[in-house]
Amino acid sequence: MTLHHRQQQSLLSNSDTNNTDSYRSTDTEYNSSQADERVPETSHLSSTTETFFHIVCITAGTGILQLPYALKSGGWAGMAYIALAAAISAYTGKILVRCLYYKHGVRLQSYSEVAEAAFGPRGRLVVRTLKDVNLLGVVGIYIVLAGISIDSLVVGTPVEQFGERFWIAASAVVVWAAIVAARQIHDVFVLSIFGTLTTVVMVVIVIWLGVLDLEFMHVRPPTKAIDIRMMPISLASICFSFGGNLNWPDLEASMKSPKKWSKALSLATTFIAFIYACVAAVGYGVYGGHVRSPIFLSLPSGIAVSIAKAMITAHVLLACPILLTAVFIEAERDLDISSNTLGVFKERLWRAVFRSLLMLVIALFALFVSDFSKIVPILGAVAASLVVFVIPVACYICLFKDQRQFSVWEFVWCGLIVLIGLACLVVGTSQALADL
């Protein structure tokens, strides 16, 4: 399939050029002047702050609830694993976007095109398949989890009789309405803000309840510094909690100032690592070897836990439309669903029809495939391990090997990321198969 490149426009003004020149540093290494020459209307582009909220909302999901248990497996060394996973996440996110600009004068439009540039049409097909399977599967799982969570929250109320399937269907309808109404990533900014706020509220509740519970403990449960035997499982669990870079090319493309992508990603990743560390430290520090996953199972029951559950339920529903943008934007580009070719009315109509049909398929799988919630994690373990860790590094080295000299330390760092990615693949797949 032919690569679709973004055409360059007129040269930047002098003031813009000066700003661009000052931005060329070893941290980014891609031509940022290309990054700021774009056609879309600025009213539909996202600010750096909006991008920060998008990244946090996409990344800081349900994975945060199993972090104390990850420390139970690996010991307090898990705090270092959180820092390592954050560093890997930020690095792979930056080099993936850098690969979009590997060829002077053009910007590749997607992760799939990066893979095609590096490994040919088969590379594009593999990445496109892994990416779409992972994202669609995650959204399906989120819808199922939201439905189950809502069903448990309404016990004892007049709507208790509706049952899980009703709430799964209702959750799918909510996601469908949001994704059909949103035309671009900028349009779901409000969802990202609320998604981030729900995560923060949930984190505060977990920490508060954990600290309060500590006061009533006569003997603190035992903890350990490190468990070498369980280190791969602990590290893999933590690394999966930072997966999200499948959406990064589209988020960077949606920015008013793409040259600030690295800054937005670094700030968001640091914030995510901070709240992860807080939940992990409190959960493991208070409950030690007795901590359970998700952490809600270890907390004292009551209205506060119910509120925390409601917050994480709201978060997964708010994150779904943002996750789906990476699938829809690329698919609609391939199908040539745009106002330039169809006109505004037909473009909106076909966009709504296409997104509705895909959401219908996701909802039907979530509702009627009995092993859906068990099969998807297997596919997700394979897809996420490769497209989040291994493939960005492989593409980066392949595309830039003739353009720059890699240091020994950078090769070592890239090799470590690949090894961790492969370890995540083995551990994640093994755990998913064991749950069947």
PDB file of N, CA and C in Angstrom, residues 8-64:
ATOM      1  N   GLN A   8       3.702  19.531   2.456  1.00  0.00           N
ATOM      2  CA  GLN A   8       4.195  20.731   3.117  1.00  0.00           C
ATOM      3  C   GLN A   8       3.500  21.965   2.568  1.00  0.00           C
ATOM      4  N   GLN A   9       3.366  22.975   3.444  1.00  0.00           N
ATOM      5  CA  GLN A   9       2.801  24.244   3.010  1.00  0.00           C
ATOM      6  C   GLN A   9       3.928  25.262   2.839  1.00  0.00           C
ATOM      7  N   SER A  10       3.559  26.546   2.858  1.00  0.00           N
ATOM      8  CA  SER A  10       4.556  27.599   2.696  1.00  0.00           C
ATOM      9  C   SER A  10       5.497  27.639   3.880  1.00  0.00           C
ATOM     10  N   LEU A  11       6.652  28.292   3.671  1.00  0.00           N
ATOM     11  CA  LEU A  11       7.646  28.355   4.730  1.00  0.00           C
ATOM     12  C   LEU A  11       7.122  29.152   5.908  1.00  0.00           C
ATOM     13  N   LEU A  12       7.688  28.834   7.099  1.00  0.00           N
ATOM     14  CA  LEU A  12       7.300  29.557   8.300  1.00  0.00           C
ATOM     15  C   LEU A  12       7.758  30.996   8.211  1.00  0.00           C
ATOM     16  N   SER A  13       7.091  31.845   8.992  1.00  0.00           N
ATOM     17  CA  SER A  13       7.536  33.226   9.084  1.00  0.00           C
ATOM     18  C   SER A  13       8.866  33.262   9.828  1.00  0.00           C
ATOM     19  N   ASN A  14       9.543  34.398   9.817  1.00  0.00           N
ATOM     20  CA  ASN A  14      10.842  34.504  10.462  1.00  0.00           C
ATOM     21  C   ASN A  14      10.779  34.205  11.945  1.00  0.00           C
ATOM     22  N   SER A  15       9.741  34.716  12.605  1.00  0.00           N
ATOM     23  CA  SER A  15       9.637  34.489  14.038  1.00  0.00           C
ATOM     24  C   SER A  15       9.419  33.031  14.343  1.00  0.00           C
ATOM     25  N   ASP A  16       8.610  32.347  13.535  1.00  0.00           N
ATOM     26  CA  ASP A  16       8.368  30.936  13.749  1.00  0.00           C
ATOM     27  C   ASP A  16       9.632  30.128  13.499  1.00  0.00           C
ATOM     28  N   THR A  17      10.393  30.558  12.495  1.00  0.00           N
ATOM     29  CA  THR A  17      11.620  29.848  12.171  1.00  0.00           C
ATOM     30  C   THR A  17      12.612  29.933  13.306  1.00  0.00           C
ATOM     31  N   ASN A  18      12.714  31.108  13.923  1.00  0.00           N
ATOM     32  CA  ASN A  18      13.620  31.262  15.047  1.00  0.00           C
ATOM     33  C   ASN A  18      13.236  30.355  16.191  1.00  0.00           C
ATOM     34  N   ASN A  19      11.938  30.280  16.461  1.00  0.00           N
ATOM     35  CA  ASN A  19      11.484  29.405  17.528  1.00  0.00           C
ATOM     36  C   ASN A  19      11.803  27.958  17.211  1.00  0.00           C
ATOM     37  N   THR A  20      11.631  27.610  15.939  1.00  0.00           N
ATOM     38  CA  THR A  20      11.881  26.239  15.528  1.00  0.00           C
ATOM     39  C   THR A  20      13.352  25.878  15.671  1.00  0.00           C
ATOM     40  N   ASP A  21      14.231  26.815  15.279  1.00  0.00           N
ATOM     41  CA  ASP A  21      15.651  26.540  15.373  1.00  0.00           C
ATOM     42  C   ASP A  21      16.085  26.290  16.806  1.00  0.00           C
ATOM     43  N   SER A  22      15.509  27.062  17.728  1.00  0.00           N
ATOM     44  CA  SER A  22      15.878  26.879  19.122  1.00  0.00           C
ATOM     45  C   SER A  22      15.398  25.561  19.665  1.00  0.00           C
ATOM     46  N   TYR A  23      14.458  24.955  18.966  1.00  0.00           N
ATOM     47  CA  TYR A  23      13.881  23.700  19.453  1.00  0.00           C
ATOM     48  C   TYR A  23      14.692  22.493  19.022  1.00  0.00           C
ATOM     49  N   ARG A  24      15.515  22.649  18.001  1.00  0.00           N
ATOM     50  CA  ARG A  24      16.265  21.500  17.510  1.00  0.00           C
ATOM     51  C   ARG A  24      17.312  21.094  18.535  1.00  0.00           C
ATOM     52  N   SER A  25      17.021  20.039  19.243  1.00  0.00           N
ATOM     53  CA  SER A  25      17.919  19.562  20.284  1.00  0.00           C
ATOM     54  C   SER A  25      18.074  18.062  20.158  1.00  0.00           C
ATOM     55  N   THR A  26      18.993  17.510  20.927  1.00  0.00           N
ATOM     56  CA  THR A  26      19.226  16.074  20.877  1.00  0.00           C
ATOM     57  C   THR A  26      18.057  15.295  21.436  1.00  0.00           C
ATOM     58  N   ASP A  27      17.175  15.956  22.175  1.00  0.00           N
ATOM     59  CA  ASP A  27      16.052  15.246  22.775  1.00  0.00           C
ATOM     60  C   ASP A  27      15.002  14.884  21.737  1.00  0.00           C
ATOM     61  N   THR A  28      14.853  15.727  20.717  1.00  0.00           N
ATOM     62  CA  THR A  28      13.793  15.465  19.754  1.00  0.00           C
ATOM     63  C   THR A  28      14.337  14.889  18.461  1.00  0.00           C
ATOM     64  N   GLU A  29      15.304  15.589  17.869  1.00  0.00           N
ATOM     65  CA  GLU A  29      16.021  15.132  16.690  1.00  0.00           C
ATOM     66  C   GLU A  29      15.162  14.942  15.441  1.00  0.00           C
ATOM     67  N   TYR A  30      13.936  15.368  15.467  1.00  0.00           N
ATOM     68  CA  TYR A  30      13.220  15.373  14.202  1.00  0.00           C
ATOM     69  C   TYR A  30      12.987  16.813  13.795  1.00  0.00           C
ATOM     70  N   ASN A  31      12.697  17.026  12.545  1.00  0.00           N
ATOM     71  CA  ASN A  31      12.573  18.371  12.011  1.00  0.00           C
ATOM     72  C   ASN A  31      11.284  19.004  12.496  1.00  0.00           C
ATOM     73  N   SER A  32      11.361  19.808  13.525  1.00  0.00           N
ATOM     74  CA  SER A  32      10.158  20.372  14.110  1.00  0.00           C
ATOM     75  C   SER A  32       9.498  21.407  13.207  1.00  0.00           C
ATOM     76  N   SER A  33      10.242  21.966  12.252  1.00  0.00           N
ATOM     77  CA  SER A  33       9.600  22.890  11.334  1.00  0.00           C
ATOM     78  C   SER A  33       8.565  22.154  10.501  1.00  0.00           C
ATOM     79  N   GLN A  34       8.841  20.893  10.186  1.00  0.00           N
ATOM     80  CA  GLN A  34       7.841  20.082   9.504  1.00  0.00           C
ATOM     81  C   GLN A  34       6.629  19.880  10.406  1.00  0.00           C
ATOM     82  N   ALA A  35       6.887  19.695  11.703  1.00  0.00           N
ATOM     83  CA  ALA A  35       5.813  19.396  12.636  1.00  0.00           C
ATOM     84  C   ALA A  35       4.835  20.533  12.760  1.00  0.00           C
ATOM     85  N   ASP A  36       5.257  21.766  12.477  1.00  0.00           N
ATOM     86  CA  ASP A  36       4.353  22.896  12.631  1.00  0.00           C
ATOM     87  C   ASP A  36       3.738  23.357  11.314  1.00  0.00           C
ATOM     88  N   GLU A  37       4.133  22.739  10.198  1.00  0.00           N
ATOM     89  CA  GLU A  37       3.558  23.100   8.904  1.00  0.00           C
ATOM     90  C   GLU A  37       2.436  22.127   8.594  1.00  0.00           C
ATOM     91  N   ARG A  38       1.215  22.537   8.874  1.00  0.00           N
ATOM     92  CA  ARG A  38       0.097  21.618   8.704  1.00  0.00           C
ATOM     93  C   ARG A  38      -1.138  22.373   8.222  1.00  0.00           C
ATOM     94  N   VAL A  39      -2.054  21.619   7.647  1.00  0.00           N
ATOM     95  CA  VAL A  39      -3.226  22.207   7.022  1.00  0.00           C
ATOM     96  C   VAL A  39      -4.411  22.387   7.954  1.00  0.00           C
ATOM     97  N   PRO A  40      -4.702  21.488   8.926  1.00  0.00           N
ATOM     98  CA  PRO A  40      -5.929  21.556   9.680  1.00  0.00           C
ATOM     99  C   PRO A  40      -6.170  22.908  10.328  1.00  0.00           C
ATOM    100  N   GLU A  41      -7.447  23.249  10.500  1.00  0.00           N
ATOM    101  CA  GLU A  41      -7.817  24.492  11.137  1.00  0.00           C
ATOM    102  C   GLU A  41      -7.363  24.463  12.588  1.00  0.00           C
ATOM    103  N   THR A  42      -6.781  25.586  13.049  1.00  0.00           N
ATOM    104  CA  THR A  42      -6.267  25.623  14.409  1.00  0.00           C
ATOM    105  C   THR A  42      -7.368  25.505  15.440  1.00  0.00           C
ATOM    106  N   SER A  43      -8.596  25.864  15.073  1.00  0.00           N
ATOM    107  CA  SER A  43      -9.701  25.762  16.032  1.00  0.00           C
ATOM    108  C   SER A  43     -10.004  24.317  16.378  1.00  0.00           C
ATOM    109  N   HIS A  44      -9.554  23.383  15.549  1.00  0.00           N
ATOM    110  CA  HIS A  44      -9.800  21.967  15.787  1.00  0.00           C
ATOM    111  C   HIS A  44      -8.550  21.249  16.290  1.00  0.00           C
ATOM    112  N   LEU A  45      -7.513  22.015  16.661  1.00  0.00           N
ATOM    113  CA  LEU A  45      -6.290  21.410  17.152  1.00  0.00           C
ATOM    114  C   LEU A  45      -6.199  21.556  18.667  1.00  0.00           C
ATOM    115  N   SER A  46      -5.398  20.688  19.277  1.00  0.00           N
ATOM    116  CA  SER A  46      -5.319  20.626  20.736  1.00  0.00           C
ATOM    117  C   SER A  46      -4.116  21.395  21.258  1.00  0.00           C
ATOM    118  N   SER A  47      -4.283  22.006  22.425  1.00  0.00           N
ATOM    119  CA  SER A  47      -3.176  22.684  23.086  1.00  0.00           C
ATOM    120  C   SER A  47      -2.306  21.646  23.787  1.00  0.00           C
ATOM    121  N   THR A  48      -1.177  22.097  24.319  1.00  0.00           N
ATOM    122  CA  THR A  48      -0.300  21.198  25.069  1.00  0.00           C
ATOM    123  C   THR A  48      -1.002  20.686  26.320  1.00  0.00           C
ATOM    124  N   THR A  49      -1.775  21.549  26.957  1.00  0.00           N
ATOM    125  CA  THR A  49      -2.530  21.139  28.157  1.00  0.00           C
ATOM    126  C   THR A  49      -3.545  20.064  27.821  1.00  0.00           C
ATOM    127  N   GLU A  50      -4.267  20.248  26.712  1.00  0.00           N
ATOM    128  CA  GLU A  50      -5.245  19.245  26.295  1.00  0.00           C
ATOM    129  C   GLU A  50      -4.553  17.904  26.023  1.00  0.00           C
ATOM    130  N   THR A  51      -3.407  17.966  25.359  1.00  0.00           N
ATOM    131  CA  THR A  51      -2.674  16.741  25.058  1.00  0.00           C
ATOM    132  C   THR A  51      -2.236  16.042  26.342  1.00  0.00           C
ATOM    133  N   PHE A  52      -1.822  16.828  27.331  1.00  0.00           N
ATOM    134  CA  PHE A  52      -1.454  16.263  28.639  1.00  0.00           C
ATOM    135  C   PHE A  52      -2.618  15.455  29.214  1.00  0.00           C
ATOM    136  N   PHE A  53      -3.814  16.029  29.201  1.00  0.00           N
ATOM    137  CA  PHE A  53      -4.986  15.335  29.744  1.00  0.00           C
ATOM    138  C   PHE A  53      -5.336  14.098  28.916  1.00  0.00           C
ATOM    139  N   HIS A  54      -5.179  14.187  27.593  1.00  0.00           N
ATOM    140  CA  HIS A  54      -5.441  13.024  26.739  1.00  0.00           C
ATOM    141  C   HIS A  54      -4.517  11.866  27.118  1.00  0.00           C
ATOM    142  N   ILE A  55      -3.233  12.165  27.291  1.00  0.00           N
ATOM    143  CA  ILE A  55      -2.251  11.121  27.612  1.00  0.00           C
ATOM    144  C   ILE A  55      -2.564  10.478  28.951  1.00  0.00           C
ATOM    145  N   VAL A  56      -2.867  11.303  29.954  1.00  0.00           N
ATOM    146  CA  VAL A  56      -3.173  10.768  31.289  1.00  0.00           C
ATOM    147  C   VAL A  56      -4.435   9.917  31.249  1.00  0.00           C
ATOM    148  N   CYS A  57      -5.451  10.410  30.561  1.00  0.00           N
ATOM    149  CA  CYS A  57      -6.724   9.678  30.500  1.00  0.00           C
ATOM    150  C   CYS A  57      -6.562   8.335  29.809  1.00  0.00           C
ATOM    151  N   ILE A  58      -5.766   8.287  28.746  1.00  0.00           N
ATOM    152  CA  ILE A  58      -5.548   7.046  28.005  1.00  0.00           C
ATOM    153  C   ILE A  58      -4.725   6.049  28.819  1.00  0.00           C
ATOM    154  N   THR A  59      -3.692   6.536  29.490  1.00  0.00           N
ATOM    155  CA  THR A  59      -2.727   5.641  30.128  1.00  0.00           C
ATOM    156  C   THR A  59      -3.141   5.187  31.526  1.00  0.00           C
ATOM    157  N   ALA A  60      -3.551   6.132  32.353  1.00  0.00           N
ATOM    158  CA  ALA A  60      -3.827   5.819  33.770  1.00  0.00           C
ATOM    159  C   ALA A  60      -5.220   5.220  33.935  1.00  0.00           C
ATOM    160  N   GLY A  61      -5.366   3.978  33.556  1.00  0.00           N
ATOM    161  CA  GLY A  61      -6.660   3.304  33.620  1.00  0.00           C
ATOM    162  C   GLY A  61      -6.749   2.310  34.759  1.00  0.00           C
ATOM    163  N   THR A  62      -7.379   1.191  34.472  1.00  0.00           N
ATOM    164  CA  THR A  62      -7.606   0.180  35.509  1.00  0.00           C
ATOM    165  C   THR A  62      -6.309  -0.468  35.984  1.00  0.00           C
ATOM    166  N   GLY A  63      -5.218  -0.327  35.215  1.00  0.00           N
ATOM    167  CA  GLY A  63      -3.948  -0.917  35.618  1.00  0.00           C
ATOM    168  C   GLY A  63      -3.452  -0.414  36.955  1.00  0.00           C
ATOM    169  N   ILE A  64      -3.868   0.789  37.327  1.00  0.00           N
ATOM    170  CA  ILE A  64      -3.423   1.355  38.602  1.00  0.00           C
ATOM    171  C   ILE A  64      -3.906   0.543  39.787  1.00  0.00           C
TER     172      ILE A  64
END
